[in-house]
Structure formats: C-alpha cells, structure tokens
Tab-separated table of C-alpha atoms in Angstrom:
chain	number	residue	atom	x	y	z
O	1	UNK	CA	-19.707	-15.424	9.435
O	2	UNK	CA	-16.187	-16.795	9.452
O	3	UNK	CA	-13.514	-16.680	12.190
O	4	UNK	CA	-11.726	-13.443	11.673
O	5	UNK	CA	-7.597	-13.859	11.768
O	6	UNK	CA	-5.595	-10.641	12.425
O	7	UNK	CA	-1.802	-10.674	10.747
O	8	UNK	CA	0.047	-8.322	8.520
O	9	UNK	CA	0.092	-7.424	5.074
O	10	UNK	CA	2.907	-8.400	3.310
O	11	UNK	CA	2.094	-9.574	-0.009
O	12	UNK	CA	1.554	-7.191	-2.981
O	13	UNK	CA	-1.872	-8.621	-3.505
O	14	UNK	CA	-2.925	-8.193	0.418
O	15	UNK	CA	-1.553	-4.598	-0.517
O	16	UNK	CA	-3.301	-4.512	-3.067
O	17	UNK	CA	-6.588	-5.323	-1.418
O	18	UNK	CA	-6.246	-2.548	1.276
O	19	UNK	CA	-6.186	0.309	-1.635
O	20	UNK	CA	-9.550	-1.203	-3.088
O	21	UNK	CA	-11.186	-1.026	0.670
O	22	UNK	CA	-9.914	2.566	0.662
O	23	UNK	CA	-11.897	2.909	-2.432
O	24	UNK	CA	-14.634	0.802	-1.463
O	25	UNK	CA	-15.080	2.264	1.825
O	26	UNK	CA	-13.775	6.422	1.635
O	27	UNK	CA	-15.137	6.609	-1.476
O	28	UNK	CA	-12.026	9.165	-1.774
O	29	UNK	CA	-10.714	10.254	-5.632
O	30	UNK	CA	-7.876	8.238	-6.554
O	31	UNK	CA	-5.374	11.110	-5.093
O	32	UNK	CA	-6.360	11.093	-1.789
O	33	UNK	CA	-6.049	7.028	-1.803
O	34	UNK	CA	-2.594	5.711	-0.035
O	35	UNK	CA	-1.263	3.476	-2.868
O	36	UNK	CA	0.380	0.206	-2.125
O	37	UNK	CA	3.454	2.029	-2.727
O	38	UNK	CA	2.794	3.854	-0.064
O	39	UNK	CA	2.134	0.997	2.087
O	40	UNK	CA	5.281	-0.723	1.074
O	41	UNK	CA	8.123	2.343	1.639
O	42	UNK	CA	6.289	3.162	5.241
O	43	UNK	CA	6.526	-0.990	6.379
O	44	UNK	CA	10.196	-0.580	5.553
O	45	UNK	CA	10.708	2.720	7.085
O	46	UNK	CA	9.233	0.724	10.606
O	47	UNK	CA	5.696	1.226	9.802
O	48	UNK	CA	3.220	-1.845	9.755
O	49	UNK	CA	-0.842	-2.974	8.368
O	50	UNK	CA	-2.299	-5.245	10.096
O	51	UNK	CA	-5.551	-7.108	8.197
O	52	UNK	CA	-8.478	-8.909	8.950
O	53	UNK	CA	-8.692	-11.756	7.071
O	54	UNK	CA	-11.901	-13.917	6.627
O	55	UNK	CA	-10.340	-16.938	5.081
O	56	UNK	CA	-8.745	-15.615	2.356
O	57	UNK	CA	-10.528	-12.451	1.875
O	58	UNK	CA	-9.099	-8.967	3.623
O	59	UNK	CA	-12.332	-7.444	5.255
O	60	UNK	CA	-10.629	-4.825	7.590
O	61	UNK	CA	-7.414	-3.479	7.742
O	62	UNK	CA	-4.858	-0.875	9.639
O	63	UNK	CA	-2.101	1.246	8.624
O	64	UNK	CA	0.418	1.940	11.542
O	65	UNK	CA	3.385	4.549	10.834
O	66	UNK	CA	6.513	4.928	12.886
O	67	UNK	CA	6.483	8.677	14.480
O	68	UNK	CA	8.648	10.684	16.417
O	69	UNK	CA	7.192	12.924	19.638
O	70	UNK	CA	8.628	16.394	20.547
O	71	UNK	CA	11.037	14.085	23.179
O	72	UNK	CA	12.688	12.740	20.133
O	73	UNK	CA	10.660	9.273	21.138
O	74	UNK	CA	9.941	6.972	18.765
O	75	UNK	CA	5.887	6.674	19.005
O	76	UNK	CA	3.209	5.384	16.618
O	77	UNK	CA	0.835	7.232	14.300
O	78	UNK	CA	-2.309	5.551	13.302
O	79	UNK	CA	-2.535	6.740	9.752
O	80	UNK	CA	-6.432	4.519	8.366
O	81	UNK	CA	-8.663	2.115	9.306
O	82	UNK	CA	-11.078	0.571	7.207
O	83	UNK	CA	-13.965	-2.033	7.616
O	84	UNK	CA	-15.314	-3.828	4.961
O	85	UNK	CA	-19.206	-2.909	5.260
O	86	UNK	CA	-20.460	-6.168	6.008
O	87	UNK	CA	-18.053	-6.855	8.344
O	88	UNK	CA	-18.789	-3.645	10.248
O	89	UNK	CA	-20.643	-3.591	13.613
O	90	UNK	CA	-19.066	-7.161	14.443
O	91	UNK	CA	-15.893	-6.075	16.318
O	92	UNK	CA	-13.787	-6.333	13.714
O	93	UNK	CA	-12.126	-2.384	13.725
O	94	UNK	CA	-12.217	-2.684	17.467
O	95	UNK	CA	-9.935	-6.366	17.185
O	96	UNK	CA	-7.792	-3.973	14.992
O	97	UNK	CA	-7.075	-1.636	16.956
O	98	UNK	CA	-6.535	-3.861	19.969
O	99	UNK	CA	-4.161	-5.842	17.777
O	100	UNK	CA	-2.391	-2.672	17.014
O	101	UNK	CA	-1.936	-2.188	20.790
O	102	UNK	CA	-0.366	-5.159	21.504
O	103	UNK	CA	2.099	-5.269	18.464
O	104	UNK	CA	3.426	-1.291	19.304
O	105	UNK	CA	3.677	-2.971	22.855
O	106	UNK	CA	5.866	-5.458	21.407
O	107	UNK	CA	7.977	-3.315	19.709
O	108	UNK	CA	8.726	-1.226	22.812
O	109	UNK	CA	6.217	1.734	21.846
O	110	UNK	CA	4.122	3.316	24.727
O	111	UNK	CA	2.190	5.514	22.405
O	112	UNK	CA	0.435	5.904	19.343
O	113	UNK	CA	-1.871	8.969	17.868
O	114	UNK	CA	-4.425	9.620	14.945
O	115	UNK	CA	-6.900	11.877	14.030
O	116	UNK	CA	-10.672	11.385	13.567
O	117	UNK	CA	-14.078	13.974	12.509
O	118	UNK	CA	-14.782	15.390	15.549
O	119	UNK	CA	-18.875	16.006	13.499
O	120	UNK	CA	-18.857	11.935	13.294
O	121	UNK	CA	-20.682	10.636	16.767
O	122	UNK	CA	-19.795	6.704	16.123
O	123	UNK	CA	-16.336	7.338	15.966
O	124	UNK	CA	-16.393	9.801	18.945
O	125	UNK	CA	-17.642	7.086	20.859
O	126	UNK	CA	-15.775	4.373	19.692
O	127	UNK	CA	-11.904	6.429	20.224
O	128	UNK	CA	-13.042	7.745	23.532
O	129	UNK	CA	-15.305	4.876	25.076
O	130	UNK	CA	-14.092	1.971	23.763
O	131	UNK	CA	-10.314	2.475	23.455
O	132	UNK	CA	-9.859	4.849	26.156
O	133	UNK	CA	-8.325	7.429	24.131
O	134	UNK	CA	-7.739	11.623	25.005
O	135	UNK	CA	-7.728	14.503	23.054
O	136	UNK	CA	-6.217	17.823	23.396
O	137	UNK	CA	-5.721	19.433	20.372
O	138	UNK	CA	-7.610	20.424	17.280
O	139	UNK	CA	-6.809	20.690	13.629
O	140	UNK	CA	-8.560	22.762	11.314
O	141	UNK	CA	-9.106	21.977	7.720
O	142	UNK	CA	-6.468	19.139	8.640
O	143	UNK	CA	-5.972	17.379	4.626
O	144	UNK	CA	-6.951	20.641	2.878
O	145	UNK	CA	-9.642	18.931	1.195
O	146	UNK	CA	-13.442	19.302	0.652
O	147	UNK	CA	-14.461	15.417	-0.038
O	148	UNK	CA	-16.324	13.820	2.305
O	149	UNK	CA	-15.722	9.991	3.681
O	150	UNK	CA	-19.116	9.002	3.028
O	151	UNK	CA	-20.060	8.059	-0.420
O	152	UNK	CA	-23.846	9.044	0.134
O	153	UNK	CA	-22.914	12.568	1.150
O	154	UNK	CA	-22.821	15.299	-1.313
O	155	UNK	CA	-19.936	16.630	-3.082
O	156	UNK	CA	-18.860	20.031	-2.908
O	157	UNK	CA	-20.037	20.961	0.114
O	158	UNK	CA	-17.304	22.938	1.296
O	159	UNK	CA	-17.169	21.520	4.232
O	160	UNK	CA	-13.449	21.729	5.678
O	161	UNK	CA	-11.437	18.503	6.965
O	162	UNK	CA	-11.241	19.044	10.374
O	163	UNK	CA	-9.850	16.741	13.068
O	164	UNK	CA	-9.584	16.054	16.461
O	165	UNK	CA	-6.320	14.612	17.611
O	166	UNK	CA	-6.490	11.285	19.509
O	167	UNK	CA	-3.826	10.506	21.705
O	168	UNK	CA	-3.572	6.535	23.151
O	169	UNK	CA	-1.627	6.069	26.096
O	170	UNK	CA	-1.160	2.223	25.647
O	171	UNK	CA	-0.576	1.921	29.581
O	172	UNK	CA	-2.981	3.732	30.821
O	173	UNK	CA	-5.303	2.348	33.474
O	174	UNK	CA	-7.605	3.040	31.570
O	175	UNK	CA	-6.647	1.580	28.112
O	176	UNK	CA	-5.263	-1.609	29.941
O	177	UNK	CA	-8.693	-2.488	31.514
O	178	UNK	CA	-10.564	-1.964	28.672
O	179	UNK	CA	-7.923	-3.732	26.534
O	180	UNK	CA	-8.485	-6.828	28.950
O	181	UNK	CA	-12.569	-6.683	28.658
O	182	UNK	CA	-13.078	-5.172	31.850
O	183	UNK	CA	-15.216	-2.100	32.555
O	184	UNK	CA	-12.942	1.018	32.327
O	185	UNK	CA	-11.381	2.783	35.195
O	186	UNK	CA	-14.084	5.620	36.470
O	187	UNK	CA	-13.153	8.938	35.327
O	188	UNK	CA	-11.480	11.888	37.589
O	189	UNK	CA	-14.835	13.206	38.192
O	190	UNK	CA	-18.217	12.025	36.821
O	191	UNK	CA	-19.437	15.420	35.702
O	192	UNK	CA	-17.344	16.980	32.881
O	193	UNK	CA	-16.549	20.385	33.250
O	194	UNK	CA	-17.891	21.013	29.504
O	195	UNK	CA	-19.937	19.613	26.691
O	196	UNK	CA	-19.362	20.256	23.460
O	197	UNK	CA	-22.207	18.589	21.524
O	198	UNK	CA	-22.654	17.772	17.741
O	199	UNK	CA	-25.500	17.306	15.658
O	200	UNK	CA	-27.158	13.712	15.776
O	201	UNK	CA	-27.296	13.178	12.066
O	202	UNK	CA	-24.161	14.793	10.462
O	203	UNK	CA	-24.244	12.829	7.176
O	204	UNK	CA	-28.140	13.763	6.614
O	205	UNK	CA	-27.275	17.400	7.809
O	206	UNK	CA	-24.533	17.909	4.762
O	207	UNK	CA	-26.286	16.062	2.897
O	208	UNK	CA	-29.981	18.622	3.138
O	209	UNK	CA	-28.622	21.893	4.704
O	210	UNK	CA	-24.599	22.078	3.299
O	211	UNK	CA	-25.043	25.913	4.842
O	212	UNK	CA	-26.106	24.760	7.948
O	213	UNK	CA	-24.034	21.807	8.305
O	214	UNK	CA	-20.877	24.171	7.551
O	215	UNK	CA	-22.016	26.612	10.482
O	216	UNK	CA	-22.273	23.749	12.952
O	217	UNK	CA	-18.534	22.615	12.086
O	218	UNK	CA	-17.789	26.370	13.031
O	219	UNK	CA	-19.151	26.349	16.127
O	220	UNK	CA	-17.773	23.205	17.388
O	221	UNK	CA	-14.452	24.277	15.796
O	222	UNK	CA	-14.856	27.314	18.278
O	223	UNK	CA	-15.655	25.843	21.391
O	224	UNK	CA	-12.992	22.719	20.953
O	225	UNK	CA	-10.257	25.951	20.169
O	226	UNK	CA	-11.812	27.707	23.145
O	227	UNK	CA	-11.691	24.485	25.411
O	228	UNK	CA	-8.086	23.010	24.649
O	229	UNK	CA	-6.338	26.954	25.299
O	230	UNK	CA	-7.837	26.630	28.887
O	231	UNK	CA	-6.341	23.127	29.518
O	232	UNK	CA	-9.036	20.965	28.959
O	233	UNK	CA	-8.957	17.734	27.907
O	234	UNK	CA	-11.516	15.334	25.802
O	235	UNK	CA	-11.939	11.578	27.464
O	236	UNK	CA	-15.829	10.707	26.627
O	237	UNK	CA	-18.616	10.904	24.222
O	238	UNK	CA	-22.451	11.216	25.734
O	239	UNK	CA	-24.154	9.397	23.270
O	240	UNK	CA	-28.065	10.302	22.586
O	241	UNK	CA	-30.405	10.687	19.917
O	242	UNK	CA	-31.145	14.257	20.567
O	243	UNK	CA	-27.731	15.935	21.296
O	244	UNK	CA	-24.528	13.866	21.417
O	245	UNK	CA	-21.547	15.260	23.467
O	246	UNK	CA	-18.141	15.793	23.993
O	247	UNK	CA	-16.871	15.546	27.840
O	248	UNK	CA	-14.204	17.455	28.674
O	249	UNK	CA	-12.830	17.822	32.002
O	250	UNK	CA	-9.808	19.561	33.989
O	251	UNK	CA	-6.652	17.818	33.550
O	252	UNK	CA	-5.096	15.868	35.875
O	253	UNK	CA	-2.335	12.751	36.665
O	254	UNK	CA	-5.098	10.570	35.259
O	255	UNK	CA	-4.955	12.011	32.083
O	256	UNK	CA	-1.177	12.610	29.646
C-alpha cells in the first residue's frame, strides 16, 4: 500500500474526485451529494477539505466548514468524511481527522463539531474512543431523509436520520494525549452512570426486520432525550458482540 499524503483540495479535479467518493461510498441519490460547487463557495467562505492522497489518487477525504457558536466564536463544523473502501481500516479517516485538528489549531480554532448515527457502533467508537470526543445533544430525523449510508441496506425503510452531536474540544486533556499517541486521560469515574446500548448488527437489522430496526431507533432516541435533559453527557462506547453501549456519566470540569 502506498504512503498516504494529507493536503487540501484545491483543484477542480481533486473536487471533483471527493463528489465521486460521496457516491462511491454513501451511496446517497445525486441530491443529497455536496457538489464541487459546494465545496468551492464553503473553501472561500473559510471552510477547507483536506484529502488523502495515494500518489495521485484521492482515497479519503474531509470537508471542514467555518461555524459560529452561541458566543459569536468562530468554531469549526465537520460537515463528511469519506474513506475509499480499500483504504478503510488502515488509519487513514483517523490521519484525517487528526490532520483536521491540527490545521483548525493553526487557524486559531479551539473547537469543531459534527454529527454521526448514534445506531452505527464503529463510528461510536471511533468519535468517542479514538478522538476523545463528547456528546450532549440529540437530533431527531436530523436531514429529513429516509436513505440509508450503506449501499447494501434496503431502501425505504423509513428509518429516520437521526444524529448524535459530537462536540471536539481540540485542547482537551483528553484529545491532546490521544492526538500525541498516548493512552487517553482516565475518565471522571470508571463506571458510567448510564448505558444506552444499540443493537450489534444495525445494517443486518434494517436490512431483515425494517419494523424492528425502526423500534430500536425509538428507544434509543428515548433514552439519549431522557439522558441529555438530566445533564448527562456521552464520552465512551463499550464495544461487544452481544450489546454495544453508550457511557454516559455526570458532568463535570473534565468534560465542556
């Protein structure tokens, strides 16, 4: 496998090849794809993709938007990230991300957000464990939308968009160590005052049991709703087989 090289996307063919690993990847209809117009108006409005180049060919990429917070702060918002598929499970999405850290850094940002499916276990794990990310909030049916991000999944499943809402304190302890390779800071407390767990196999459950798989979604809808009005907070994934989980816990200085 080549070296991987992490720069941005300037060129109207780089552009270019960032919609068709949308495509390739989402699998989204063409109107839920972010054009390369898109792409261009939000780089000069302050916004930013960064690629992953292998030689010449774009095998990962991510789109960074300028935000503003409720402080009237200029922040970050996180807006895709795609991985070509044989390029996935090598590191690459987590060099992307960590790129993206250091180049808000740069700019003077402290802060960037996104959103992910909170029903989707390896990206639980990779926003909360590997990049030391929170959560506090919950969006339901957050795009509107029906489709599903997995190609192999069935269509017209009525299964609503929802999304948890990832916040990245860029220097937090616990971002900082794990940005540098070391273990992460220990959390407040090692038990969680709540689970929330999800179902092990969400693609195969929408896929068999749509009815099923749309109750599920309900429930955890409920008890993330439920959790965040009490002042919880979100700040690790329990990964298992059986029943992965959500850990939520009290909040306190460690966590914004």
């Amino acid at each position: 496998m080549e070296p991987i090289l992490i720069r941005e996307c300037v060129t109207i063919e780089e552009l270019d090849n960032c919609v068709k690993l949308q495509r390739d990847i989402f699998g989204l209809p063409d109107l839920e794809i972010s054009p390369r117009r898109h792409l261009i108006v939000s780089r000069q409005a302050g916004g930013w993709t960064l690629g992953a180049f292998a030689g010449e060919r774009l095998v990962g990429f991510v789109h960074h938007l300028a935000a503003v917070n409720g402080k009237n702060e200029i922040s970050g918002y996180s807006h895709m990230m795609a991985v070509a598929r044989d390029y996935q499970n090598h590191g690459v999405g987590a060099r992307l991300k960590w790129a993206q850290r250091e180049r808000a850094l740069a700019e003077g940002r402290s802060f960037v957000k996104w959103t992910w499916d909170p029903m989707q276990a390896r990206n639980a794990h990779f926003n909360l464990n590997r990049l030391g990310v929170t959560a506090g909030s919950y969006a339901e049916n957050f795009y509107g939308t029906d489709y599903v991000t997995d190609p192999d999944q069935q269509r017209g499943s009525n299964i609503d968009s929802d999304r948890v809402i990832a916040s990245w304190d860029l220097r937090a302890d616990r971002v900082m160590r794990l940005a540098a390779g070391s273990a992460p800071s220990p959390l407040p407390t090692p038990t969680p005052t709540l689970k929330i767990s999800i179902p092990p196999d969400w693609a195969g459950l929408v896929k068999e049991n749509p009815a099923r798989a749309r109750a599920e979604q309900l429930r955890v809808r409920a008890e993330f709703i439920l959790a965040f009005s009490t002042g919880l907070i979100c700040a690790g994934f329990e990964r298992g087989q059986e029943s992965p989980s959500y850990l939520l816990f009290e909040r306190t200085n460690d966590f914004t």
